[in-house]
mmCIF file of C-alpha atoms in Angstrom:
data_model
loop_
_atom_site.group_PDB
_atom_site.id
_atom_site.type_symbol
_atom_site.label_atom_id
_atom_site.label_comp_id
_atom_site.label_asym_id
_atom_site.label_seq_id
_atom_site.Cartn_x
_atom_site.Cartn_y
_atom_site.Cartn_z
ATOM 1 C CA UNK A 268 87.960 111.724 119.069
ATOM 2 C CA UNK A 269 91.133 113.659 117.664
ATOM 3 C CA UNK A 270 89.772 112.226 113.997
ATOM 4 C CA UNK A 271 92.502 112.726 111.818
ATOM 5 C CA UNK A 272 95.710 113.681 112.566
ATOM 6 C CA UNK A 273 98.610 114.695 110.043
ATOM 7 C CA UNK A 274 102.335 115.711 110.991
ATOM 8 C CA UNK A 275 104.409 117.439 110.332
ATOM 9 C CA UNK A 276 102.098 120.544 109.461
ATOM 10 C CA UNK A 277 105.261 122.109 107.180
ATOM 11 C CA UNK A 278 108.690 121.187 105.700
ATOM 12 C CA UNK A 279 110.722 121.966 103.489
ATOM 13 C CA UNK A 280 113.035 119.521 101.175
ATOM 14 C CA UNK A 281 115.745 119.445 99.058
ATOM 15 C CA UNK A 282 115.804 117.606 95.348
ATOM 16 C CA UNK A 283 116.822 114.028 96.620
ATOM 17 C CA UNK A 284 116.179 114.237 100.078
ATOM 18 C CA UNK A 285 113.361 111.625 101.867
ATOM 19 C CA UNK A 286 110.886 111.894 103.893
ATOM 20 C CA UNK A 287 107.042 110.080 105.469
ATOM 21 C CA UNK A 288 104.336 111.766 106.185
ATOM 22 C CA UNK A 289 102.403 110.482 109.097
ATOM 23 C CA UNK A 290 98.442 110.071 109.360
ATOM 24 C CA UNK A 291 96.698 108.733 111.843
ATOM 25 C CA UNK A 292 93.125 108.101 112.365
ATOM 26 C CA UNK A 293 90.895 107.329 116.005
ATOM 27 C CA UNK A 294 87.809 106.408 114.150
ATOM 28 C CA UNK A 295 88.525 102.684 113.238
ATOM 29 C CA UNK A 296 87.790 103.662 109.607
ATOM 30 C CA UNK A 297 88.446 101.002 107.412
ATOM 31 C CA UNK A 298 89.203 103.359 104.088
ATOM 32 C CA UNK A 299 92.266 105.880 104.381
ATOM 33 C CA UNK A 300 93.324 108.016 101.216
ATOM 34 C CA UNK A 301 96.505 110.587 100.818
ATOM 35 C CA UNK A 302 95.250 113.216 98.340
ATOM 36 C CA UNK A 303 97.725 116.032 96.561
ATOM 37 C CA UNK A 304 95.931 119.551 96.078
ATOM 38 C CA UNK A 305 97.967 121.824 93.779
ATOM 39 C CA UNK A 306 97.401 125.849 94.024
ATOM 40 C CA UNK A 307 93.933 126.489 92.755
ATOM 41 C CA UNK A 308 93.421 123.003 91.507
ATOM 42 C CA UNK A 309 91.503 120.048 93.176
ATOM 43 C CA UNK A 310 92.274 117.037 94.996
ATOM 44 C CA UNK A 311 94.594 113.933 92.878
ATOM 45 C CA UNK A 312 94.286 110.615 94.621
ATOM 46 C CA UNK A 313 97.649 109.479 95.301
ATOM 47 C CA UNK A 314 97.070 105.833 96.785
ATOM 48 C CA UNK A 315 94.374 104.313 99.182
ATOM 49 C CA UNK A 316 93.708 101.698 101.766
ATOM 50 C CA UNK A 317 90.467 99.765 102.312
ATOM 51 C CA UNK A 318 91.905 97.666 104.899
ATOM 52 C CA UNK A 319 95.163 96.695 107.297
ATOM 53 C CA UNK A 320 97.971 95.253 105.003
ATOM 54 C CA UNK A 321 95.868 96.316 101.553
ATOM 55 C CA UNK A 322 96.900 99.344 99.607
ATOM 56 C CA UNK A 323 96.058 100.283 95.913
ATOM 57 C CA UNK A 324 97.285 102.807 93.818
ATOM 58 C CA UNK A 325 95.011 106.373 92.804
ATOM 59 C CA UNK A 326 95.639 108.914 89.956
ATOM 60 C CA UNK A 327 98.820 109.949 90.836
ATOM 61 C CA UNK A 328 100.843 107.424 92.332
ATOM 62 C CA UNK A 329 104.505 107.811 90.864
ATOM 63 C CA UNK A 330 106.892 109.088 93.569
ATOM 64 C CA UNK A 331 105.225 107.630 96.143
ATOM 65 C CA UNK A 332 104.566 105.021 98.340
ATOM 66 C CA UNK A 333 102.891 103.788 101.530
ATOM 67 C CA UNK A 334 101.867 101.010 103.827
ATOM 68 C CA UNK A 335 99.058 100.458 106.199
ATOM 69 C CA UNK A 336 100.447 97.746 108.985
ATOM 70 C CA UNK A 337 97.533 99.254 111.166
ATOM 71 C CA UNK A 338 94.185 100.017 111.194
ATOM 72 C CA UNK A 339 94.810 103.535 112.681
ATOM 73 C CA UNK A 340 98.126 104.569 110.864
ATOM 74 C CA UNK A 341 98.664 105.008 106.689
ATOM 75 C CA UNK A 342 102.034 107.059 106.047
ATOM 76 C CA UNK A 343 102.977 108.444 102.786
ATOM 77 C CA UNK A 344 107.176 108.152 101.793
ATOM 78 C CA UNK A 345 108.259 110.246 99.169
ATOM 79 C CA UNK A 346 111.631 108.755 98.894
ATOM 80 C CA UNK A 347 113.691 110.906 96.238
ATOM 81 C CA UNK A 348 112.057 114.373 96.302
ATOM 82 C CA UNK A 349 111.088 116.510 93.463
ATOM 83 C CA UNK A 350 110.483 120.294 92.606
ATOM 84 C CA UNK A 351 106.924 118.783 91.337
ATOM 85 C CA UNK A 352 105.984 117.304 94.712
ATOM 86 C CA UNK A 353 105.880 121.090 95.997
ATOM 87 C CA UNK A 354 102.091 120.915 97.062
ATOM 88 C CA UNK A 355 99.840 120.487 99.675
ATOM 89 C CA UNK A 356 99.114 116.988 100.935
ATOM 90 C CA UNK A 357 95.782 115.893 102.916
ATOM 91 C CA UNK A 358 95.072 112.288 104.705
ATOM 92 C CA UNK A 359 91.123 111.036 104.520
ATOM 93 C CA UNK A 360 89.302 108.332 106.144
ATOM 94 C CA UNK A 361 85.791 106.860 106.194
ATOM 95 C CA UNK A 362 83.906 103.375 107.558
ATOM 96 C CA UNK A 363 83.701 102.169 104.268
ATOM 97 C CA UNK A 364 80.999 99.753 103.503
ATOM 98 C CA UNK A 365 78.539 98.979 100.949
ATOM 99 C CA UNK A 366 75.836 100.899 99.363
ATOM 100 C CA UNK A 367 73.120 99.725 101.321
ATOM 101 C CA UNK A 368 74.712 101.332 104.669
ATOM 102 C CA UNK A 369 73.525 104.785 105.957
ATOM 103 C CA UNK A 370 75.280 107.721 104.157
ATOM 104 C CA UNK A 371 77.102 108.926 107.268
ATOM 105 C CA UNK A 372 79.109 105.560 106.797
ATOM 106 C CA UNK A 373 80.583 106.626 103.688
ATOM 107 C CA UNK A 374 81.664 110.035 104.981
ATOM 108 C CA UNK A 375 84.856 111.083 103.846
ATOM 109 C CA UNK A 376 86.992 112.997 106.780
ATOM 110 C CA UNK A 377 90.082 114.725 106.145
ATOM 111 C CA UNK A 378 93.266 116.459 108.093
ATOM 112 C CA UNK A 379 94.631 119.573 108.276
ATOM 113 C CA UNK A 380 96.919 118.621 105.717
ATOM 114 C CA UNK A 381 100.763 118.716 105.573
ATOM 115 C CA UNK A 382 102.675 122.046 103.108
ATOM 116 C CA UNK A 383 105.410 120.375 101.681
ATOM 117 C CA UNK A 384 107.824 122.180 99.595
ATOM 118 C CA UNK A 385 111.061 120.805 97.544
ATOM 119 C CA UNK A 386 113.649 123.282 96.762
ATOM 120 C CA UNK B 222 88.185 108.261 83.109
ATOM 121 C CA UNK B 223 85.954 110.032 85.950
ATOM 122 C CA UNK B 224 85.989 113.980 85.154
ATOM 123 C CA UNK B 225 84.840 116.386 87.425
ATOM 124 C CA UNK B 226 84.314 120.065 86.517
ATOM 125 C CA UNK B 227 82.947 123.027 88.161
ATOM 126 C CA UNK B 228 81.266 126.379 87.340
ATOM 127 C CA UNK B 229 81.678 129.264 87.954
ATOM 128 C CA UNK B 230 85.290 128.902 89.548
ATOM 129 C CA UNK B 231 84.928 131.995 91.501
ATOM 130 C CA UNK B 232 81.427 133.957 92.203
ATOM 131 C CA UNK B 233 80.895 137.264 94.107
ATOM 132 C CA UNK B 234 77.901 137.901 95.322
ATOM 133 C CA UNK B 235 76.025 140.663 97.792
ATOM 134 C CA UNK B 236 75.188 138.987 101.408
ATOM 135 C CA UNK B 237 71.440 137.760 101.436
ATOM 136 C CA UNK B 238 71.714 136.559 98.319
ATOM 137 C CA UNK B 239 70.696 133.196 97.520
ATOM 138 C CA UNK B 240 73.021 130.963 94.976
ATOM 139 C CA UNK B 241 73.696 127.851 93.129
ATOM 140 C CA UNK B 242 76.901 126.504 92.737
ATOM 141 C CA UNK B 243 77.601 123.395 89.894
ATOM 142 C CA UNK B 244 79.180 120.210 89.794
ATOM 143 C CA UNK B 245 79.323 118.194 86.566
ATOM 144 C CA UNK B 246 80.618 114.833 86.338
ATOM 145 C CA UNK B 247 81.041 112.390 82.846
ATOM 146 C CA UNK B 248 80.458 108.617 84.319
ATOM 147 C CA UNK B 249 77.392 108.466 86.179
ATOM 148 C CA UNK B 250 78.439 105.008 87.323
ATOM 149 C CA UNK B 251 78.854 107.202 90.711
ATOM 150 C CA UNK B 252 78.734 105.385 94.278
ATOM 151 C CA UNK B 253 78.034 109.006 96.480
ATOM 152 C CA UNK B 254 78.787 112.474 95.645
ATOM 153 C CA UNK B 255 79.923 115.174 98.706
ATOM 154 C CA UNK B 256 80.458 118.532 98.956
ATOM 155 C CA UNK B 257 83.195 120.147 100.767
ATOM 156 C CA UNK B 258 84.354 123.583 102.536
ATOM 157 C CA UNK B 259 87.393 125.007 102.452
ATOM 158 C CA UNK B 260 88.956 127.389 103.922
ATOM 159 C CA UNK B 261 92.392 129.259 103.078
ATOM 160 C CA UNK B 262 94.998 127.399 104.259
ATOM 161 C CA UNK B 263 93.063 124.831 106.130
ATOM 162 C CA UNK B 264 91.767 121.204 105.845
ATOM 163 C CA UNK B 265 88.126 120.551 104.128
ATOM 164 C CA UNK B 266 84.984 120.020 105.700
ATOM 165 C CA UNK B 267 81.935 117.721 104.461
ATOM 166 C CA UNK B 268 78.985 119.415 103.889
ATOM 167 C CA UNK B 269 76.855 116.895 102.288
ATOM 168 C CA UNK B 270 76.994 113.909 100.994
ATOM 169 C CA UNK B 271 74.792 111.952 98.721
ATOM 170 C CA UNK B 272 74.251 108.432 97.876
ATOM 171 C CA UNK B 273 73.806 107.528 94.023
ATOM 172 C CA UNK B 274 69.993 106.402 95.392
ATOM 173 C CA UNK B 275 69.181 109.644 96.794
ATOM 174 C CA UNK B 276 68.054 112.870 94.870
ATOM 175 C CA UNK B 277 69.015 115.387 97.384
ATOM 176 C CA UNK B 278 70.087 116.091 100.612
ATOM 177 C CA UNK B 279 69.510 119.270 103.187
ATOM 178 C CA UNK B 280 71.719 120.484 105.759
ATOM 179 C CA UNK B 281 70.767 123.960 107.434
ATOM 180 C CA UNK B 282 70.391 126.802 104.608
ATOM 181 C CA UNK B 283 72.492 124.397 102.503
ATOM 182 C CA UNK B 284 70.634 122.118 100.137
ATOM 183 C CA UNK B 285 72.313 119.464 97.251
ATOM 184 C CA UNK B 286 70.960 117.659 94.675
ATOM 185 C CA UNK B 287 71.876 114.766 92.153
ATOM 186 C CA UNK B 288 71.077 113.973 89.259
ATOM 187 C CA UNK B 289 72.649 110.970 87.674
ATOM 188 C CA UNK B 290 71.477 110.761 84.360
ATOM 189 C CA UNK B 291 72.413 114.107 83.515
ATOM 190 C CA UNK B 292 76.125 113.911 85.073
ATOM 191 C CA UNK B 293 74.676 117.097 87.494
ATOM 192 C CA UNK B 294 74.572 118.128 90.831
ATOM 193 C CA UNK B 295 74.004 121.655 92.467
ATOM 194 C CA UNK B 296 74.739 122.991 95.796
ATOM 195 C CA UNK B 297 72.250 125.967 96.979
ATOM 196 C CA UNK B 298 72.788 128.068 99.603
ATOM 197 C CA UNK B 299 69.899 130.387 101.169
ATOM 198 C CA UNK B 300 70.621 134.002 102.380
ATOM 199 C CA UNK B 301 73.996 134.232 101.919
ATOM 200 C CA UNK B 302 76.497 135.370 104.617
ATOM 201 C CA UNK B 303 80.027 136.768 105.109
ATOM 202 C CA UNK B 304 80.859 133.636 106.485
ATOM 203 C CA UNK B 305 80.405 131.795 103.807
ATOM 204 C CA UNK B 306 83.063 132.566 101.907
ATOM 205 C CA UNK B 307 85.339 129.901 101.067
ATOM 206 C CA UNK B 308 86.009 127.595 97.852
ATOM 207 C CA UNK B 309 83.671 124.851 97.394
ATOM 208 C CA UNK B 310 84.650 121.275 96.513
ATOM 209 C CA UNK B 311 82.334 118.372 94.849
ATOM 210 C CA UNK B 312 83.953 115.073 94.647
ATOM 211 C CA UNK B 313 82.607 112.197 93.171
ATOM 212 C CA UNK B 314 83.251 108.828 94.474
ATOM 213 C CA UNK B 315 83.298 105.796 91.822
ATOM 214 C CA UNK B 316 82.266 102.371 92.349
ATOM 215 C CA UNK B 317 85.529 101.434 92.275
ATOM 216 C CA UNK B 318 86.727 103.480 95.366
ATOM 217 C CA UNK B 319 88.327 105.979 93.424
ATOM 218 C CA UNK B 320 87.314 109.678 94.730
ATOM 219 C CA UNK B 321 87.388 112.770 91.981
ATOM 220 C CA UNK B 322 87.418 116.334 92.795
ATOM 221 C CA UNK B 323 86.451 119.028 91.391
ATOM 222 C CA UNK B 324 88.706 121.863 91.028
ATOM 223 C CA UNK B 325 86.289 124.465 93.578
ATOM 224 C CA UNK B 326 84.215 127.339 93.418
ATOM 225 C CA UNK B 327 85.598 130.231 95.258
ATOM 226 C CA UNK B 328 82.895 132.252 97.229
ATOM 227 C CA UNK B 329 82.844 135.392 98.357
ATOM 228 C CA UNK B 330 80.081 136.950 100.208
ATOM 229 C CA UNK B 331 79.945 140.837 100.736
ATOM 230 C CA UNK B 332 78.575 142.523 103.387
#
């Protein structure tokens, strides 16, 4: 398994422009997040999946959006960019499930993550 | 409003040594808790996770505990190598799928 994938790896933007950021899982996970990490700051939820054709909205959503047609792909569209989207962006999946399933179900697996910065 | 906080956000320490890193959280209405690696510039690894049933968990010279009522857990790591250095994230996932991080403790281990 590749797990999860993220392209590009770096780009650069200018105020205005658009772009998606691809992720792509090979686990059939069920759950797939697109977290923001700041420098020296943790992880912001920006929006999540639990499912094909189901998305919800995390901490930080504004800015963003994203769709989830598949099981295997969740992009992220930033479609007017901004200086304050300068960060670095990471794709997660896991099986999902209830409480009462084993604890590697609920694993959380991330990407490489994707250095975006608008200029 | 989930908050996760963690101390020390940086810790030096001689290799061999063993050390406790800290992960505080303010709802204990928690559905797991992991721990991550990270490394400059890279992607994060899971270390552990535990459920909100479970008191601890042991991976290794690694070892994590929970403790819900108190809003704590702890990472410990046995004789401490170079290799370990890296920041170390806890994240806290909520019952209502919503993941908080921490914002790291950054290891390093001298030789």
């Amino acid at each position: 398994n590749a797990g999860v994938t993220q392209t590009p790896k770096f780009r650069i933007l200018k105020i205005g422009q658009s772009m998606t950021l691809q992720c792509t899982q090979d686990m059939n996970h069920n759950y797939m997040y697109w977290y923001r990490q700041d420098p020296g700051m943790g992880l912001k939820l920006i929006y999540y999946s639990v499912g094909a054709g189901i998305t919800d909205k995390g901490e930080v959503p504004n800015g963003y959006n994203v769709s989830r047609s598949t099981t295997e792909d969740f992009p992220l569209r930033l479609e007017l960019a901004a200086p304050s989207q300068t960060s670095v962006y990471f794709c997660a999946s896991n099986l999902g499930g209830g409480a009462l399933l084993p604890s590697s179900y609920n694993e959380q697996f991330f990407g490489p993550g994707t250095r975006l910065t608008v200029l | 409003k989930q908050e996760v906080t963690q101390i020390p956000a940086a810790l030096s320490v001689p290799e061999g040594e063993n050390l406790v890193l800290n992960c505080s959280f303010t709802d204990s209405a928690i559905y797991n808790l992991q721990w991550f690696r990270q490394d400059p510039g890279k992607g994060l690894t899971s270390l552990l996770l535990i459920q909100s049933s479970q008191r601890e968990q042991t991976s290794g010279r690694l070892n994590a505990s929970l403790d819900k009522s108190s809003g704590r857990s702890t990472l410990y790591i046995a004789a401490s190598q170079p290799g370990d250095s890296a920041t170390y994230l806890c994240a806290v996932w909520s019952n209502n799928n919503d993941m908080r991080f921490g914002a790291g403790t950054r290891l390093t281990v001298k030789p």
